[in-house]
Coordinates of N, CA and C and ligand atoms in Angstrom, one line a residue:
X1 N 13.2 168.4 -128.4 CA 14.2 170.0 -128.6 C 13.4 171.4 -128.5
X2 N 14.2 171.9 -128.0 CA 13.7 173.9 -127.5 C 12.9 174.4 -129.9
X3 N 12.4 175.1 -129.0 CA 11.6 175.4 -130.3 C 12.7 176.5 -131.0
X4 N 13.1 177.2 -131.8 CA 14.2 178.2 -132.0 C 13.5 179.3 -131.9
X5 N 13.7 180.5 -131.6 CA 13.8 181.7 -131.4 C 13.2 182.5 -131.9
X6 N 12.1 183.4 -131.6 CA 11.4 183.9 -133.0 C 12.6 185.7 -133.3
X7 N 12.6 185.8 -134.3 CA 13.2 186.1 -134.7 C 13.4 187.6 -134.5
X8 N 15.0 187.9 -133.7 CA 15.0 189.6 -133.0 C 14.8 190.9 -134.4
X9 N 13.3 191.8 -133.6 CA 12.7 192.5 -134.3 C 14.1 193.3 -135.7
X10 N 13.8 193.3 -136.5 CA 15.5 193.8 -136.9 C 15.1 195.1 -136.5
X11 N 16.7 196.3 -135.8 CA 16.9 197.6 -135.6 C 17.1 197.4 -134.5
X12 N 16.7 195.4 -133.5 CA 16.0 196.1 -131.6 C 17.5 195.9 -131.9
X13 N 18.3 195.0 -131.5 CA 19.1 195.5 -131.1 C 20.3 196.1 -131.0
X14 N 20.3 197.0 -132.1 CA 21.5 198.2 -131.9 C 20.1 199.4 -131.2
X15 N 19.7 199.5 -131.2 CA 18.3 200.3 -130.5 C 19.0 200.2 -129.3
X16 N 19.2 198.9 -128.4 CA 19.4 198.5 -127.2 C 20.7 199.2 -126.9
X17 N 20.9 198.9 -127.5 CA 23.0 199.1 -127.3 C 23.1 200.2 -127.5
X18 N 22.3 201.5 -128.4 CA 22.8 202.6 -127.9 C 22.2 203.5 -127.3
X19 N 20.8 203.0 -127.2 CA 20.5 203.7 -125.3 C 21.4 203.0 -124.2
X20 N 21.4 201.8 -124.4 CA 22.4 201.6 -123.3 C 24.2 202.9 -122.7
X21 N 24.1 202.8 -124.0 CA 26.0 203.8 -123.9 C 25.8 204.6 -123.2
X22 N 24.4 205.1 -123.5 CA 24.1 206.8 -123.0 C 23.5 206.6 -121.6
X23 N 23.0 204.9 -120.9 CA 22.3 205.0 -119.9 C 23.4 205.1 -119.2
X24 N 24.1 204.1 -119.5 CA 25.0 202.9 -118.6 C 26.6 204.6 -117.8
X25 N 26.3 205.4 -119.0 CA 27.5 206.3 -118.5 C 27.3 207.1 -117.3
X26 N 28.2 206.8 -116.3 CA 27.7 207.3 -115.2 C 27.4 205.9 -113.5
X27 N 27.3 204.8 -114.6 CA 26.8 204.0 -113.1 C 28.7 203.5 -112.8
X28 N 28.0 202.5 -112.0 CA 29.8 201.6 -111.7 C 30.0 200.6 -112.5
X29 N 31.0 200.9 -112.8 CA 31.7 200.0 -114.1 C 31.9 198.0 -113.2
X30 N 31.8 197.1 -113.5 CA 32.0 196.0 -113.4 C 33.7 196.2 -112.3
X31 N 34.3 195.5 -111.8 CA 35.1 196.0 -111.8 C 36.4 194.8 -112.8
X32 N 35.9 194.1 -113.1 CA 36.9 194.0 -114.3 C 37.5 194.6 -114.9
X33 N 36.9 195.7 -115.3 CA 36.9 196.5 -116.8 C 37.8 197.3 -116.1
X34 N 37.3 198.4 -115.2 CA 38.0 198.9 -114.1 C 39.8 198.4 -113.6
X35 N 39.0 197.7 -113.6 CA 41.4 197.3 -113.2 C 41.1 196.9 -114.6
X36 N 41.1 195.8 -115.7 CA 41.7 196.6 -116.9 C 42.2 198.3 -117.4
X37 N 41.5 198.0 -116.7 CA 41.9 200.2 -116.9 C 42.8 201.1 -116.4
X38 N 42.7 200.4 -115.3 CA 43.9 200.6 -114.0 C 45.1 200.4 -114.5
X39 N 44.7 199.2 -115.0 CA 46.2 198.2 -115.2 C 46.9 197.6 -116.7
X40 N 46.6 199.0 -117.2 CA 46.7 199.3 -118.8 C 46.5 198.6 -119.9
X41 N 45.3 197.1 -119.8 CA 44.7 196.4 -120.0 C 46.4 195.2 -120.4
X42 N 47.2 194.7 -118.8 CA 48.0 193.4 -118.5 C 46.9 192.2 -118.5
X43 N 47.5 191.6 -119.5 CA 47.1 190.5 -119.9 C 47.1 189.8 -118.2
X44 N 47.7 190.0 -118.0 CA 48.2 188.8 -116.7 C 47.0 188.9 -115.3
X45 N 47.4 190.9 -115.2 CA 46.6 191.1 -114.3 C 45.0 190.8 -114.6
X46 N 44.3 191.0 -115.5 CA 43.3 190.5 -116.5 C 42.7 189.2 -116.5
X47 N 43.8 188.2 -116.0 CA 42.9 187.3 -116.9 C 43.3 186.7 -114.0
X48 N 43.7 187.2 -114.1 CA 43.8 186.5 -112.6 C 42.8 187.5 -111.3
X49 N 42.3 188.9 -112.0 CA 40.9 189.0 -111.6 C 39.6 188.3 -111.7
X50 N 40.1 188.3 -113.2 CA 38.8 187.9 -113.9 C 38.4 186.4 -112.4
X51 N 39.5 185.8 -112.5 CA 39.5 184.5 -112.0 C 38.8 184.2 -111.0
X52 N 39.7 185.8 -110.1 CA 38.8 185.8 -108.6 C 37.6 186.1 -108.4
X53 N 36.9 187.4 -109.9 CA 36.2 187.4 -109.7 C 34.4 187.1 -109.9
X54 N 34.5 185.3 -110.1 CA 33.3 184.2 -110.6 C 32.3 184.5 -108.9
X55 N 31.2 184.4 -108.5 CA 30.3 184.7 -108.0 C 30.7 186.1 -106.5
X56 N 31.2 186.5 -107.0 CA 31.9 187.4 -106.2 C 31.6 188.7 -106.3
X57 N 31.3 189.9 -105.3 CA 30.6 190.7 -105.3 C 31.8 192.0 -105.7
X58 N 31.9 192.7 -106.8 CA 33.1 194.1 -107.5 C 33.9 194.3 -106.7
X59 N 33.0 195.4 -105.8 CA 33.4 195.9 -104.2 C 34.9 195.0 -103.7
X60 N 34.9 193.2 -104.0 CA 35.2 193.1 -103.1 C 36.4 192.3 -104.0
X61 N 35.8 191.6 -105.0 CA 37.4 191.4 -106.4 C 37.7 192.9 -106.4
X62 N 37.4 194.3 -106.6 CA 38.6 194.7 -106.7 C 39.3 194.8 -105.7
X63 N 38.6 195.0 -104.0 CA 39.7 195.1 -103.1 C 41.1 194.0 -103.2
X64 N 40.7 192.7 -103.1 CA 41.0 191.7 -103.1 C 42.7 191.3 -104.2
X65 N 42.1 192.1 -106.2 CA 42.8 191.5 -106.1 C 44.0 192.8 -106.3
X66 N 43.6 194.2 -105.5 CA 44.4 195.2 -105.7 C 45.5 194.4 -104.2
X67 N 45.1 194.4 -103.6 CA 45.8 193.4 -102.8 C 47.0 192.0 -102.9
X68 N 46.2 192.0 -103.7 CA 47.1 190.5 -104.7 C 48.0 191.1 -105.4
X69 N 47.7 192.3 -105.6 CA 48.5 193.1 -106.8 C 49.5 193.5 -106.5
X70 N 49.4 194.0 -105.1 CA 50.7 194.9 -103.9 C 51.6 194.2 -104.5
X71 N 51.4 192.8 -103.9 CA 52.2 191.5 -103.6 C 52.9 191.2 -104.4
X72 N 51.9 190.6 -105.8 CA 52.3 189.6 -107.5 C 53.1 190.2 -107.7
X73 N 52.7 190.7 -109.0 CA 52.1 191.4 -110.1 C 51.9 190.3 -111.9
X74 N 53.5 189.8 -111.1 CA 53.6 189.1 -112.5 C 53.4 186.8 -112.3
X75 N 53.6 187.1 -113.4 CA 53.1 185.0 -113.3 C 54.4 184.4 -112.1
X76 N 55.4 185.5 -112.6 CA 56.5 184.5 -111.8 C 57.0 185.0 -111.0
X77 N 56.5 186.3 -110.1 CA 56.3 186.7 -108.9 C 54.9 186.3 -107.7
X78 N 54.4 186.3 -108.7 CA 52.9 184.7 -108.1 C 52.9 183.6 -107.5
X79 N 54.0 183.2 -108.8 CA 54.0 181.5 -108.8 C 54.9 181.8 -107.5
X80 N 55.6 182.1 -107.0 CA 56.4 182.4 -106.0 C 56.2 182.3 -104.2
X81 N 54.9 182.8 -103.9 CA 53.5 182.6 -102.8 C 53.1 181.5 -102.9
X82 N 53.1 180.9 -101.6 CA 52.4 179.9 -101.3 C 51.1 180.3 -101.6
X83 N 49.9 179.3 -101.4 CA 48.8 179.3 -101.8 C 48.5 180.4 -100.9
X84 N 49.1 179.2 -99.5 CA 47.9 179.9 -98.2 C 48.1 181.6 -98.2
X85 N 49.1 182.4 -98.7 CA 49.8 183.4 -98.9 C 48.7 184.5 -99.6
X86 N 48.6 183.6 -100.8 CA 47.5 184.0 -102.1 C 46.0 184.2 -101.5
X87 N 45.8 182.6 -100.6 CA 44.5 182.7 -99.5 C 44.2 184.2 -99.2
X88 N 45.5 184.6 -98.2 CA 45.3 185.4 -97.1 C 45.0 186.9 -97.8
X89 N 45.3 187.2 -98.6 CA 45.3 188.2 -99.8 C 44.1 188.3 -100.5
X90 N 43.6 187.7 -100.6 CA 42.3 187.3 -101.4 C 40.9 187.2 -100.6
X91 N 41.0 186.2 -99.6 CA 40.2 186.4 -98.9 C 39.5 187.2 -98.8
X92 N 37.9 188.5 -98.6 CA 36.7 187.0 -98.6 C 36.0 186.4 -100.0
X93 N 37.3 186.5 -101.3 CA 36.1 186.1 -102.2 C 35.9 184.5 -101.7
X94 N 34.6 184.5 -103.2 CA 33.8 183.0 -102.6 C 35.3 182.6 -103.3
X95 N 35.3 180.6 -103.2 CA 35.3 180.2 -103.1 C 37.3 180.9 -103.3
X96 N 37.9 180.7 -101.7 CA 39.4 181.9 -101.6 C 40.3 180.2 -101.9
X97 N 39.5 179.8 -101.6 CA 40.9 178.8 -101.0 C 41.1 178.0 -102.7
X98 N 39.9 177.0 -103.7 CA 40.4 176.7 -104.9 C 40.5 178.3 -105.8
X99 N 40.3 179.3 -106.0 CA 40.5 180.6 -106.7 C 41.9 180.9 -106.1
X100 N 42.8 180.4 -105.0 CA 44.4 180.2 -104.4 C 45.1 178.8 -105.7
X101 N 44.2 178.1 -105.5 CA 45.1 177.5 -105.6 C 44.9 177.3 -107.4
X102 N 43.9 177.7 -107.3 CA 43.9 178.1 -109.1 C 45.1 179.0 -109.2
X103 N 45.4 180.3 -108.6 CA 46.3 180.6 -109.8 C 47.5 180.8 -109.6
X104 N 47.5 180.4 -108.4 CA 49.0 179.9 -108.2 C 49.5 179.0 -109.5
X105 N 48.3 177.3 -110.2 CA 48.8 177.0 -110.9 C 49.0 177.4 -111.5
X106 N 47.9 178.9 -112.3 CA 48.2 178.7 -113.7 C 49.4 179.5 -114.1
X107 N 50.4 180.4 -112.6 CA 50.8 181.2 -113.3 C 51.8 180.4 -113.4
X108 N 52.0 178.8 -112.9 CA 53.1 177.7 -113.4 C 53.3 177.6 -114.6
X109 N 52.5 177.4 -114.9 CA 51.5 177.1 -116.5 C 52.5 177.2 -117.2
X110 N 51.9 179.5 -116.7 CA 52.4 180.3 -118.0 C 53.4 180.6 -117.7
X111 N 54.0 180.5 -117.1 CA 55.6 180.1 -117.0 C 55.7 179.0 -117.8
X112 N 55.7 177.5 -117.9 CA 55.9 176.6 -118.0 C 55.9 177.0 -119.9
X113 N 55.2 176.5 -120.1 CA 53.9 176.2 -121.1 C 53.9 177.6 -122.5
X114 N 54.3 178.7 -121.8 CA 54.7 179.9 -122.3 C 54.9 181.0 -122.0
X115 N 56.5 180.7 -121.1 CA 57.4 181.7 -121.2 C 57.5 182.6 -120.5
X116 N 56.0 182.7 -119.5 CA 55.5 183.8 -118.6 C 54.7 184.9 -119.8
X117 N 53.8 184.8 -120.2 CA 52.9 185.5 -121.1 C 51.9 184.9 -121.2
X118 N 50.4 184.9 -121.1 CA 49.2 185.2 -120.9 C 49.3 184.9 -121.9
X119 N 48.6 183.0 -123.2 CA 48.1 183.3 -124.6 C 47.3 184.3 -124.8
X120 N 47.3 183.7 -125.5 CA 46.2 184.8 -127.3 C 45.0 183.7 -127.4
X121 N 44.8 182.9 -127.3 CA 44.2 182.2 -127.8 C 43.1 181.4 -126.7
X122 N 41.6 181.3 -127.5 CA 40.5 180.6 -126.8 C 41.2 179.3 -125.9
X123 N 41.9 178.7 -127.1 CA 42.1 176.9 -127.3 C 43.2 176.9 -125.8
X124 N 44.5 178.0 -126.1 CA 45.4 177.6 -124.9 C 44.4 177.9 -123.9
X125 N 43.8 179.4 -123.7 CA 43.6 179.7 -122.6 C 42.7 178.9 -121.3
X126 N 41.9 178.1 -122.2 CA 40.7 177.3 -121.9 C 42.0 175.8 -121.1
X127 N 43.2 176.0 -121.7 CA 43.7 174.3 -120.6 C 44.6 175.1 -119.3
X128 N 44.0 176.3 -119.4 CA 44.6 176.7 -117.6 C 43.7 176.0 -116.5
X129 N 44.6 176.4 -115.8 CA 43.8 175.8 -114.2 C 42.5 176.8 -114.0
X130 N 41.0 176.2 -113.8 CA 40.3 177.3 -113.1 C 39.7 178.0 -114.5
X131 N 40.2 178.1 -115.8 CA 39.5 179.3 -116.6 C 38.6 178.1 -117.4
X132 N 37.5 178.5 -117.3 CA 36.6 179.1 -118.4 C 35.9 179.8 -119.7
X133 N 35.4 179.5 -120.5 CA 35.0 180.7 -121.5 C 35.0 181.6 -120.9
X134 N 33.5 182.2 -120.5 CA 33.5 183.7 -120.0 C 34.9 183.9 -119.2
X135 N 35.8 183.2 -118.3 CA 37.3 184.1 -118.8 C 38.3 184.0 -119.9
X136 N 37.9 183.2 -120.5 CA 39.4 182.9 -121.5 C 38.5 184.5 -122.6
X137 N 37.1 185.0 -122.9 CA 36.1 184.9 -123.7 C 36.8 187.0 -123.0
X138 N 36.9 187.2 -121.3 CA 37.2 188.4 -120.9 C 38.4 188.9 -121.7
X139 N 39.4 187.4 -121.6 CA 40.7 188.4 -121.5 C 41.6 188.4 -122.4
X140 N 40.6 188.3 -123.8 CA 40.8 188.3 -125.5 C 40.3 189.7 -126.1
X141 N 39.3 190.4 -125.1 CA 38.3 191.4 -124.8 C 38.9 192.1 -124.2
X142 N 39.7 191.9 -123.5 CA 39.7 193.5 -122.4 C 41.7 193.5 -122.7
X143 N 42.2 192.9 -122.5 CA 43.9 192.3 -122.2 C 44.1 192.4 -124.4
X144 N 43.4 191.7 -125.2 CA 44.2 191.1 -126.2 C 43.4 191.9 -127.6
X145 N 42.2 192.5 -127.0 CA 41.5 194.1 -128.0 C 40.3 192.9 -129.0
X146 N 40.7 191.7 -128.4 CA 39.7 191.0 -129.8 C 38.3 191.2 -129.8
X147 N 38.0 191.8 -131.6 CA 36.5 192.3 -131.6 C 36.3 190.9 -132.0
X148 N 36.6 189.4 -131.9 CA 35.6 188.9 -132.4 C 35.0 187.5 -131.2
X149 N 35.5 188.3 -129.9 CA 35.3 187.1 -129.0 C 33.0 187.9 -128.2
X150 N 32.7 187.1 -127.5 CA 31.6 187.4 -126.2 C 31.3 187.3 -125.6
X151 N 31.8 187.7 -124.3 CA 32.2 187.1 -122.6 C 30.6 187.3 -122.3
X152 N 30.3 186.0 -122.2 CA 28.5 186.0 -121.1 C 29.2 185.7 -120.4
X153 N 28.6 186.0 -118.9 CA 28.4 185.8 -117.9 C 27.0 185.3 -117.4
X154 N 26.4 185.2 -116.5 CA 24.9 185.2 -115.4 C 24.1 186.3 -116.4
X155 N 24.4 187.5 -115.8 CA 24.3 188.5 -116.4 C 23.7 189.5 -117.7
X156 N 24.8 188.6 -118.5 CA 24.3 188.8 -120.4 C 23.3 187.7 -120.2
X157 N 23.4 186.1 -120.0 CA 22.6 185.1 -120.6 C 21.3 185.5 -119.4
X158 N 21.4 186.1 -118.1 CA 20.1 186.6 -117.7 C 19.1 187.6 -118.3
X159 N 19.7 189.1 -119.1 CA 19.6 189.5 -119.7 C 18.4 189.6 -121.2
X160 N 20.1 189.2 -121.9 CA 20.1 188.1 -123.5 C 18.2 187.5 -123.3
X161 N 17.9 187.0 -122.5 CA 16.4 185.4 -122.0 C 15.6 186.9 -121.9
X162 N 16.2 187.8 -121.2 CA 14.7 188.5 -121.2 C 14.3 189.3 -122.6
X163 N 15.5 189.8 -123.0 CA 14.8 190.5 -123.9 C 14.5 190.2 -125.3
X164 N 14.6 188.4 -125.0 CA 14.4 188.1 -126.4 C 15.0 188.0 -127.4
X165 N 16.5 188.2 -127.2 CA 17.2 187.9 -128.1 C 17.8 186.7 -128.2
X166 N 17.7 185.9 -127.6 CA 18.0 184.5 -127.3 C 16.6 184.1 -126.9
X167 N 17.0 182.4 -126.9 CA 16.2 181.4 -125.9 C 17.4 180.4 -125.4
X168 N 18.2 180.7 -124.4 CA 19.3 179.4 -124.2 C 19.0 179.7 -122.6
X169 N 19.6 178.3 -122.4 CA 19.3 177.2 -121.0 C 20.6 177.9 -120.6
X170 N 21.4 177.4 -121.1 CA 23.0 178.5 -120.1 C 24.0 179.1 -120.4
X171 N 24.8 179.1 -120.0 CA 25.4 181.1 -121.0 C 26.6 180.8 -122.1
X172 N 27.1 179.3 -122.2 CA 27.5 179.5 -123.3 C 27.1 178.5 -124.9
X173 N 25.8 178.5 -124.3 CA 24.3 178.2 -125.4 C 24.8 180.2 -125.6
X174 N 24.2 180.8 -125.0 CA 24.2 182.0 -125.4 C 25.1 183.4 -125.6
X175 N 25.4 182.4 -125.7 CA 27.1 183.2 -126.4 C 27.4 182.3 -127.4
X176 N 27.3 181.3 -127.9 CA 26.8 180.9 -129.7 C 25.6 181.7 -129.7
X177 N 24.8 182.4 -129.5 CA 23.3 182.6 -130.2 C 23.4 184.1 -130.4
X178 N 24.1 184.9 -129.5 CA 24.4 185.9 -130.0 C 25.4 186.3 -131.1
X179 N 26.1 185.1 -131.1 CA 27.5 185.7 -132.7 C 26.4 185.6 -133.8
X180 N 24.9 184.3 -133.4 CA 23.7 184.7 -134.9 C 23.2 185.6 -134.8
X181 N 22.3 186.4 -133.6 CA 21.8 187.2 -133.7 C 22.5 188.6 -133.4
X182 N 24.2 189.2 -133.5 CA 24.3 190.4 -132.8 C 25.4 190.5 -134.3
X183 N 25.5 191.8 -134.9 CA 25.8 192.3 -135.4 C 27.8 191.8 -135.1
X184 N 28.8 191.7 -135.0 CA 29.6 191.7 -134.2 C 30.1 192.9 -134.2
X185 N 29.7 193.9 -134.6 CA 30.1 195.7 -134.8 C 29.3 195.8 -132.6
X186 N 28.3 194.9 -132.0 CA 28.6 194.7 -131.0 C 29.9 193.8 -129.9
X187 N 29.3 192.8 -130.4 CA 30.3 191.2 -129.5 C 30.7 192.2 -128.7
X188 N 32.3 192.7 -128.7 CA 33.5 193.1 -127.5 C 32.5 193.9 -126.7
X189 N 31.7 194.5 -126.4 CA 31.0 195.6 -125.5 C 29.8 195.0 -125.3
X190 N 29.2 193.8 -125.4 CA 28.2 193.3 -125.3 C 27.5 193.2 -123.7
X191 N 29.0 192.6 -123.5 CA 29.4 192.0 -121.7 C 29.6 193.4 -120.4
X192 N 29.5 194.6 -121.2 CA 30.4 195.9 -120.5 C 28.9 196.8 -120.0
X193 N 27.7 196.6 -121.2 CA 26.7 196.9 -121.1 C 26.1 196.4 -120.6
X194 N 25.8 194.7 -120.7 CA 24.7 194.2 -120.2 C 24.8 193.8 -118.4
X195 N 27.0 193.3 -118.2 CA 26.7 193.2 -116.7 C 26.5 194.7 -116.1
X196 N 27.3 195.7 -116.8 CA 26.4 197.0 -115.6 C 25.2 197.5 -116.0
X197 N 24.2 196.9 -116.9 CA 22.5 196.8 -116.6 C 22.1 196.2 -115.6
X198 N 23.1 194.7 -115.9 CA 22.2 194.0 -114.9 C 22.9 194.2 -113.6
X199 N 24.2 194.9 -113.3 CA 24.2 195.2 -111.3 C 23.5 196.1 -111.6
X200 N 22.5 196.5 -112.1 CA 22.4 198.6 -111.6 C 20.9 198.5 -111.5
X201 N 20.3 197.9 -112.5 CA 18.6 197.8 -113.6 C 18.0 196.4 -113.2
X202 N 18.9 196.0 -115.0 CA 18.4 194.6 -114.5 C 18.7 193.6 -114.0
X203 N 18.2 193.7 -112.7 CA 19.0 192.3 -111.4 C 18.0 191.8 -111.7
X204 N 18.8 190.6 -111.4 CA 18.8 189.0 -111.5 C 17.5 188.4 -110.3
X205 N 16.9 189.7 -108.8 CA 15.6 189.5 -108.9 C 15.3 190.6 -109.0
X206 N 13.8 191.0 -109.1 CA 12.9 192.9 -109.1 C 13.5 193.6 -109.9
X207 N 14.5 192.6 -111.0 CA 14.0 194.1 -112.0 C 13.8 196.0 -111.8
X208 N 14.1 196.3 -112.6 CA 13.7 197.0 -111.9 C 12.7 198.4 -113.2
X209 N 11.9 197.5 -113.9 CA 10.7 197.7 -115.2 C 10.6 198.6 -114.7
X210 N 10.8 199.0 -114.1 CA 9.0 200.9 -114.0 C 10.6 201.9 -114.0
X211 N 11.5 201.5 -114.2 CA 12.3 202.3 -114.6 C 13.6 202.5 -115.7
X212 N 12.8 201.2 -115.7 CA 14.7 201.1 -117.1 C 14.2 201.7 -117.9
X213 N 15.7 202.9 -118.6 CA 15.4 203.0 -120.0 C 14.7 202.6 -121.2
X214 N 15.4 200.9 -121.2 CA 15.3 199.6 -122.6 C 13.9 199.1 -122.2
X215 N 12.6 199.6 -120.9 CA 11.2 199.0 -121.6 C 10.8 198.7 -122.0
X216 N 10.3 200.2 -123.0 CA 9.9 200.4 -124.7 C 10.4 198.6 -125.4
X217 N 11.7 198.6 -125.4 CA 12.4 197.9 -126.2 C 12.9 196.2 -125.7
X218 N 11.7 196.0 -125.0 CA 11.9 194.4 -123.7 C 10.8 193.9 -123.7
X219 N 10.9 193.0 -124.3 CA 9.3 192.5 -123.9 C 9.5 191.4 -122.0
X220 N 10.3 191.4 -121.8 CA 10.8 191.0 -120.4 C 10.4 189.4 -120.3
X221 N 10.7 188.8 -121.0 CA 10.1 187.3 -120.9 C 11.2 186.7 -119.8
X222 N 10.0 185.9 -119.1 CA 10.8 185.8 -118.4 C 10.5 185.8 -116.8
X223 N 10.2 188.1 -116.9 CA 10.3 188.1 -116.1 C 8.9 187.8 -115.2
X224 N 8.6 187.5 -113.5 CA 8.0 186.6 -113.0 C 7.2 188.6 -112.1
X225 N 8.1 189.3 -110.8 CA 7.7 189.8 -110.3 C 8.9 191.3 -109.7
X226 N 8.8 192.7 -110.0 CA 9.4 193.4 -110.8 C 9.5 193.8 -109.5
X227 N 11.1 195.5 -109.2 CA 11.3 195.7 -108.4 C 10.6 197.6 -107.9
X228 N 10.4 197.4 -106.9 CA 9.3 199.4 -106.7 C 10.2 200.3 -106.8
X229 N 10.3 201.2 -107.7 CA 11.4 202.2 -108.2 C 10.8 203.4 -107.7
X230 N 11.1 204.2 -107.1 CA 11.0 205.1 -106.5 C 11.3 207.0 -106.7
X231 N 12.7 206.5 -107.4 CA 13.7 206.9 -107.5 C 14.7 206.8 -108.7
X232 N 14.9 207.6 -109.1 CA 16.4 206.9 -110.2 C 17.0 206.2 -109.7
X233 N 16.6 204.3 -111.1 CA 17.2 203.5 -110.7 C 18.3 203.8 -110.5
X234 N 19.5 204.5 -111.2 CA 21.3 204.6 -110.5 C 21.7 204.9 -109.7
X235 N 20.2 205.3 -109.0 CA 20.4 206.2 -107.2 C 20.4 205.3 -106.9
X236 N 19.1 204.8 -107.1 CA 18.5 203.4 -106.1 C 19.0 201.5 -106.3
X237 N 20.1 201.5 -107.5 CA 20.7 200.4 -107.6 C 22.1 200.5 -106.3
X238 N 21.7 199.2 -105.9 CA 22.9 198.2 -105.2 C 23.5 197.5 -106.2
X239 N 24.5 197.6 -106.4 CA 25.2 196.9 -107.4 C 26.0 195.7 -106.8
X240 N 25.5 194.5 -107.9 CA 25.8 192.6 -107.3 C 26.8 192.4 -108.3
X241 N 27.6 191.3 -107.7 CA 28.4 191.4 -108.1 C 28.9 190.8 -109.8
X242 N 30.1 189.7 -110.4 CA 30.0 189.4 -111.1 C 29.3 187.5 -110.8
X243 N 28.8 187.0 -112.1 CA 27.9 185.8 -111.5 C 29.1 185.0 -112.3
Ligands
LIG1 S1 12.8 196.6 -118.5 FE1 13.6 194.6 -117.0 S2 13.3 192.6 -117.9 FE2 13.8 194.5 -120.0 S3 15.7 195.3 -118.9 FE3 15.2 196.8 -118.4 S4 15.0 196.1 -116.0 FE4 15.6 193.9 -117.7

């Protein structure tokens, strides 16, 4: 059995979150957050953009979502598209063939089972094709304004472990561990802060610890090799995508 993680020092998570609130200002936001803001938190577009975003660079997700929504922006209009039309519109997102099938099936199920309205519970969202906990949590947070969820992708999973907030093997374990470790007020924004930091500074490979604004609050657990910082990390960052 795995050892439970040592307790996070009191006040450490709020200190990191407050500092990140300042530091992420001006950095490139994750694509789905931008789409949610642009589309006034439309649940359907947040859902589809999140489906497209898995394993895909943010710029590609944003461009593909924009092309798709220009043609169809409701479950009804997207369900009428052929899978190959959706493929063509969303290419080159990763796994575009599978995602096109899931997008069409999701539209059909929203129409058939939920009267064309994206459901607002975790249980219902998880019944839709291609929707896992990460997508469901993000839809609940960004589109349904839930304050009761934490969305964990591999950025959140990786950085929470590096920071010593959790000691977990999978994003789902991290999600549940974070509910226990973090005060509720941080739950809906952990994803935005850590994904933005993960895309710009605390990268999967060679994190920029030398220029990291929260380095004094981070034990850097599991970090073997860091990247070279020759100037401000926000200026040298090469954003990666959602994972
Ligand atoms: S100090 Fe390094 S490991 Fe810790 S958050 Fe910053 S970049 Fe990530």
